[in-house]
Tab-separated table of C-alpha atoms in Angstrom:
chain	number	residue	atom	x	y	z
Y	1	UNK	CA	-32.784	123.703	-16.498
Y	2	UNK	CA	-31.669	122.400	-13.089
Y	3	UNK	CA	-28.871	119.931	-11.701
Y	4	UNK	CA	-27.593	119.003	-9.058
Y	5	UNK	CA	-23.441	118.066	-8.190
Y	6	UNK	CA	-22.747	115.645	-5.669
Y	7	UNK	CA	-19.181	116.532	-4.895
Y	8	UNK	CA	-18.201	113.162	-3.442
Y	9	UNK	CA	-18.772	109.902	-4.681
Y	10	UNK	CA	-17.939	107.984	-1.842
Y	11	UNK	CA	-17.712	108.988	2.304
Y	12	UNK	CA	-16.046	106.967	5.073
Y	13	UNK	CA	-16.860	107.900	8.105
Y	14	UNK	CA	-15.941	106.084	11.680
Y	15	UNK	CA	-19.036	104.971	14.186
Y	16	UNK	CA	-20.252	107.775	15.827
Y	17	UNK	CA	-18.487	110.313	14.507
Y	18	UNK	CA	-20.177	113.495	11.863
Y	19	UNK	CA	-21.262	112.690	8.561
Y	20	UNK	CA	-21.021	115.169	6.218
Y	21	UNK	CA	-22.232	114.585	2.251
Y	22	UNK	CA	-21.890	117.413	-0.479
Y	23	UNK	CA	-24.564	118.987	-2.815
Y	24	UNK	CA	-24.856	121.871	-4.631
Y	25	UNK	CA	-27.474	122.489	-7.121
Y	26	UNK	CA	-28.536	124.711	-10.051
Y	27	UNK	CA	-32.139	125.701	-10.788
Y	28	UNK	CA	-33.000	128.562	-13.131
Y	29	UNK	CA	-36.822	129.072	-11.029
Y	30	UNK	CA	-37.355	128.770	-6.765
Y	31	UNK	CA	-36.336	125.144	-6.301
Y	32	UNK	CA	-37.253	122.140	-4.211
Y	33	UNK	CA	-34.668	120.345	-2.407
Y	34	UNK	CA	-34.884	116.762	-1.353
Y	35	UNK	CA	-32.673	113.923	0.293
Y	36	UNK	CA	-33.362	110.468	-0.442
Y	37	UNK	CA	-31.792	107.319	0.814
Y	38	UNK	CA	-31.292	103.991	-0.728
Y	39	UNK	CA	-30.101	100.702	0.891
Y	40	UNK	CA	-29.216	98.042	-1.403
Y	41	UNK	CA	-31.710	96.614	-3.248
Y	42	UNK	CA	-34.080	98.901	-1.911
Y	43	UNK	CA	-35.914	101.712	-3.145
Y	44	UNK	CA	-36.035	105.230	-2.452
Y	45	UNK	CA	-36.473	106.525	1.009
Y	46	UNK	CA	-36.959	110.563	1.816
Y	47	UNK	CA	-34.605	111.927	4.192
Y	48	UNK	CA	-35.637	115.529	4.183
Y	49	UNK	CA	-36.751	118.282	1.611
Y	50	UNK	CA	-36.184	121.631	1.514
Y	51	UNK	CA	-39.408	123.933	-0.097
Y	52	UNK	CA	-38.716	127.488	0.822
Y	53	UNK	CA	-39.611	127.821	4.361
Y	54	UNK	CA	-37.259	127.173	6.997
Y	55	UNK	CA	-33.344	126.839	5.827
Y	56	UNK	CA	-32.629	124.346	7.961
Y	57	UNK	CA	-34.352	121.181	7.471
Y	58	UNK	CA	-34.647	118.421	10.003
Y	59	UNK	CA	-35.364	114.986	8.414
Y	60	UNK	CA	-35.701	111.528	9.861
Y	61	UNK	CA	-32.857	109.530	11.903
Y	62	UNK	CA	-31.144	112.333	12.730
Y	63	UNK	CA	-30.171	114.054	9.762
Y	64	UNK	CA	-30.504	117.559	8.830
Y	65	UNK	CA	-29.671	119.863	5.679
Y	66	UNK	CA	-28.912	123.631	5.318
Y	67	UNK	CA	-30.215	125.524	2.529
Y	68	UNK	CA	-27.567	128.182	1.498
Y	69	UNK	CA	-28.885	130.459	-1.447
Y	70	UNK	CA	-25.800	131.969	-1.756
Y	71	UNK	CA	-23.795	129.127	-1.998
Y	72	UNK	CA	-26.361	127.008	-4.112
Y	73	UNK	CA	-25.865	124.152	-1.478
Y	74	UNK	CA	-27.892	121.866	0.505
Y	75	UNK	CA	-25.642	120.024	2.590
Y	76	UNK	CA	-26.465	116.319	3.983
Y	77	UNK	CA	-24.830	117.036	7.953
Y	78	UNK	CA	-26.067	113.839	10.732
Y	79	UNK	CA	-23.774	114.133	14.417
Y	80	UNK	CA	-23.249	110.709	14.779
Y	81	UNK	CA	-23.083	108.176	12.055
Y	82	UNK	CA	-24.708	104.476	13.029
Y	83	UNK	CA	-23.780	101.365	11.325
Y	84	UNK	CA	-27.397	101.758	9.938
Y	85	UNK	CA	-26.690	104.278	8.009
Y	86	UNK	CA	-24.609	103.041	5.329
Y	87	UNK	CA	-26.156	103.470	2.129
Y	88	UNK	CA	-26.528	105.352	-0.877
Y	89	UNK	CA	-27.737	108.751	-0.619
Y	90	UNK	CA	-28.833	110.980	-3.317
Y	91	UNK	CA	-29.239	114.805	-3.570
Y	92	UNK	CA	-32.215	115.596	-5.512
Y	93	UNK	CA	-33.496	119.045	-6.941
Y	94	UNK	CA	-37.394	119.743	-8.594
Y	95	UNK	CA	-38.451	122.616	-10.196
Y	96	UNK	CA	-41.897	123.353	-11.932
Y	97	UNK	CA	-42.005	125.506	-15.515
Y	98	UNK	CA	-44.487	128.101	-14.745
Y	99	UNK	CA	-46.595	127.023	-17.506
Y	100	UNK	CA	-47.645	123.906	-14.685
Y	101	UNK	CA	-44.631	121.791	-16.898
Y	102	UNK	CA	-42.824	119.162	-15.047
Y	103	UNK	CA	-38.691	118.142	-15.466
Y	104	UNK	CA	-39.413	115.425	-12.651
Y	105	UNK	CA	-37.121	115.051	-10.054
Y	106	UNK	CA	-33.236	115.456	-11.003
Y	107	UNK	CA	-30.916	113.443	-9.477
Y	108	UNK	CA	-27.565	113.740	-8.066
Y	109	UNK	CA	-25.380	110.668	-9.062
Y	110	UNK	CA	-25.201	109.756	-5.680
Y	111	UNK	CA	-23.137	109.596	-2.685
Y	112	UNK	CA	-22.062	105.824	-1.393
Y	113	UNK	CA	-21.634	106.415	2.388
Y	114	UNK	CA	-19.808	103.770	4.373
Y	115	UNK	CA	-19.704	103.679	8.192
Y	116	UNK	CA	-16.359	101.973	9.573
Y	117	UNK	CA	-16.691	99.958	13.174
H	1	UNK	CA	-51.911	102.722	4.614
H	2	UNK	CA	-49.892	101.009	1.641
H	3	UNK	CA	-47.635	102.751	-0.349
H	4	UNK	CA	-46.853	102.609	-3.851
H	5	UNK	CA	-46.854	99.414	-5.231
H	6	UNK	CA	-45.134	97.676	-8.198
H	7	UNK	CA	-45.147	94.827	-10.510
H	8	UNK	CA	-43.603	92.404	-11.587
H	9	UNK	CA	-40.598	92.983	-8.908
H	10	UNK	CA	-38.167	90.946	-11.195
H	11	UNK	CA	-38.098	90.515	-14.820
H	12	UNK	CA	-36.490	88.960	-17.585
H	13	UNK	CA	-37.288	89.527	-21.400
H	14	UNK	CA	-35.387	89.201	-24.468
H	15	UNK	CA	-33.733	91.859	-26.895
H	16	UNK	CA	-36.467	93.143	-29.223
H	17	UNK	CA	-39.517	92.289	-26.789
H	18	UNK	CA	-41.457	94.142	-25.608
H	19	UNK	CA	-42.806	94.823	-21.625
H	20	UNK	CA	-45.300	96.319	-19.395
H	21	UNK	CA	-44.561	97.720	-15.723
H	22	UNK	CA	-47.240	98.452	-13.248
H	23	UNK	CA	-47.973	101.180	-10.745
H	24	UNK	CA	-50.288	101.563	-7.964
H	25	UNK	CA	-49.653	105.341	-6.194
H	26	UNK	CA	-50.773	105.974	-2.976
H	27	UNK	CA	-54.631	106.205	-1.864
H	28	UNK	CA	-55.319	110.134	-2.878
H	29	UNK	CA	-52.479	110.646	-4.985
H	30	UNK	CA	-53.218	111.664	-8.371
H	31	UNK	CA	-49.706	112.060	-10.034
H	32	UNK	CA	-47.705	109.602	-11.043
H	33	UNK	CA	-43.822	109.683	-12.104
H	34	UNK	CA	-41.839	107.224	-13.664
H	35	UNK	CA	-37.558	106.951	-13.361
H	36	UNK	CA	-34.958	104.487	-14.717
H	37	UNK	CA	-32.022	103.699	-12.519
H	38	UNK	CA	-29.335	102.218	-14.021
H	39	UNK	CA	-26.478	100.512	-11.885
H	40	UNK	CA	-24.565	103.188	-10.103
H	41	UNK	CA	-26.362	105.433	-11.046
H	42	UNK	CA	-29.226	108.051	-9.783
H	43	UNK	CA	-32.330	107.480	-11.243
H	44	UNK	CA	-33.613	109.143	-14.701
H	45	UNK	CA	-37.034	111.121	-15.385
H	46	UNK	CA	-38.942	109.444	-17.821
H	47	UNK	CA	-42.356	110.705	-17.690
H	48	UNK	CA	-44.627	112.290	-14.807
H	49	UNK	CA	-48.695	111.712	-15.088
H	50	UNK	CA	-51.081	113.745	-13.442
H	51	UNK	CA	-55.060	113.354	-13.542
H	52	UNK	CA	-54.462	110.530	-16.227
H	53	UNK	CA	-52.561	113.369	-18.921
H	54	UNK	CA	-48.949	113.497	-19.467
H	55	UNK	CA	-47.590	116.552	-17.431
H	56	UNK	CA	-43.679	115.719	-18.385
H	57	UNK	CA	-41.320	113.660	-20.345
H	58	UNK	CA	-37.373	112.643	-20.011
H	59	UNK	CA	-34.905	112.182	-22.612
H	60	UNK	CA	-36.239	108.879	-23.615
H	61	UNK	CA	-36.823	107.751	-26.801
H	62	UNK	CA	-40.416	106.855	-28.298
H	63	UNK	CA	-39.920	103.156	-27.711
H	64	UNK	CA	-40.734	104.511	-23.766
H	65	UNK	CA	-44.441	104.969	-23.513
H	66	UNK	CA	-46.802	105.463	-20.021
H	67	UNK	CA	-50.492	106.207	-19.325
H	68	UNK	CA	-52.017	106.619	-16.458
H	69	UNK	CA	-56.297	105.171	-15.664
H	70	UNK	CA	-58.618	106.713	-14.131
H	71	UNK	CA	-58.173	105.129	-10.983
H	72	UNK	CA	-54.877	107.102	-10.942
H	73	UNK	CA	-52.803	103.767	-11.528
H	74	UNK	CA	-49.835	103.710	-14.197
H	75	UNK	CA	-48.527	101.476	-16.642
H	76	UNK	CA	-45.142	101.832	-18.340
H	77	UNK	CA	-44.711	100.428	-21.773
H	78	UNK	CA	-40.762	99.724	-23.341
H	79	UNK	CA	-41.045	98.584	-27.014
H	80	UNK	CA	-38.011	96.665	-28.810
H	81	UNK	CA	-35.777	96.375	-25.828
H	82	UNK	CA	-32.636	96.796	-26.015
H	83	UNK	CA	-29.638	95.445	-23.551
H	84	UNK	CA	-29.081	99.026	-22.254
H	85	UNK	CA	-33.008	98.928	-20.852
H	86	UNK	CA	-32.421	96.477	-18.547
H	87	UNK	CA	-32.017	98.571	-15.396
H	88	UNK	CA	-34.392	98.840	-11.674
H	89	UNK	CA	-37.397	101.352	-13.329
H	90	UNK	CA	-39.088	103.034	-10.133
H	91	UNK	CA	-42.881	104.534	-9.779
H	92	UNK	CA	-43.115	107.218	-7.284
H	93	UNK	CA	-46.564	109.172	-6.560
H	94	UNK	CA	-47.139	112.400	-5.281
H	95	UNK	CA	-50.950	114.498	-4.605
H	96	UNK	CA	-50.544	116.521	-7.283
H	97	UNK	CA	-46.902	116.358	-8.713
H	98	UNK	CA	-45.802	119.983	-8.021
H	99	UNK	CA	-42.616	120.708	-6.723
H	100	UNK	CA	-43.309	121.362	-3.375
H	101	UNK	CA	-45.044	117.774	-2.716
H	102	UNK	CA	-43.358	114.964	-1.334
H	103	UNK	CA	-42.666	112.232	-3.628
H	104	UNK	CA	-43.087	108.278	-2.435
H	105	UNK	CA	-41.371	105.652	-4.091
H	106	UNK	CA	-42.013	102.081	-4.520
H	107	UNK	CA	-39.037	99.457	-4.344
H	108	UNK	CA	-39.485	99.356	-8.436
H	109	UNK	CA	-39.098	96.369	-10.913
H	110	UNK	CA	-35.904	94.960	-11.648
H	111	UNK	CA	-35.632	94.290	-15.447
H	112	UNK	CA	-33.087	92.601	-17.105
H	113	UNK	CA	-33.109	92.314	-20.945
H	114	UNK	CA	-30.080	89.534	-22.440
């Protein structure tokens, strides 16, 4: 079974300073590790995944995510924060039963990031 | 290239109706999820639909039903709805649904059951 913990359910951050959002996950076979993004009233937007290869991930606008085995994290990390990016974002782990079996995507319950002036 | 599409955007139905959600996936992508997001909350497997079989199912009850055509398109069935359905229900598509493969989804229908 896999899930995923997002350890904060809301971030405040100032303009232009790091942005820093929390996930660790649990996966009993190799997972896959996604960001996704959701403005209001929007759908679902991917950030980044993670899929084995490289630990570090670079994803759109700026963002990037470290895969830590060890830890079970994959960290949400962006130098400067932009007004833009205020939003929900949502950690999200996948994982495929050997037997070709799909859980879908689970879902983090979300991190509400807000981006002060 | 467009990229997955839903309908109706907006919905409103009654307690005990029943409704039908549309999905077009991607040009080329053969799988097919479904999710429920509830306000507040991060969305909720349902089912996932690969070359028109069912590949996997949420915690849903039976009143939740899907299929998937042979032009790779998906409906979602909800039979006797209750308030607690009325949530935004997403359609995301992916080539072939593994876990690798990037997963697209569309801005979803907004239901509302009173």
């Amino acid at each position: 079974a896999q899930s995923v913990t997002q350890l904060d359910s809301h971030v405040s951050v100032s303009e232009g300073t790091p942005v820093l959002l929390r996930c660790n996950y649990s996966s009993s076979y190799s997972p896959s590790l996604f960001w996704y993004v959701q403005h209001p009233n929007k759908g679902l937007q991917l950030l980044l995944k993670y899929t084995s290869a490289a630990t570090l991930v670079k994803g759109i606008n700026g963002f990037e995510a470290e895969f830590k085995k060890s830890e079970t994290s994959f960290h949400l990390t962006k130098p400067s924060a932009h007004m833009s990016d205020a939003a929900e974002y949502f950690c999200v782990v996948s994982e495929m039963y050997s037997g070709g079996g799909a859980d879908g995507l689970t879902f983090g319950k979300g991190t509400h990031l807000i981006i002060q002036p | 290239d467009a990229g997955v599409t839903q309908s109706p955007t907006h919905l409103i139905k009654t307690r005990g109706q029943q409704v039908t959600l549309r999905c077009s996936p991607i040009s080329g992508h053969k799988s097919v999820s479904w999710y429920q997001q509830v306000l507040g909350q991060g969305p909720q497997f349902i089912f996932q639909y690969y070359e028109k079989e069912e590949r996997g199912r949420g915690n849903f009850p039976d009143r939740f039903s899907a299929r998937q055509f042979p032009n790779y398109s998906s409906e979602l069935n909800v039979n006797a709805l209750l308030l607690g359905d009325s949530a935004l229900y997403l359609c995301a598509s992916s080539l072939t649904g593994y876990s690798g493969n990037t997963i697209y989804f569309g801005e979803g229908s907004w239901l509302t059951v009173v």
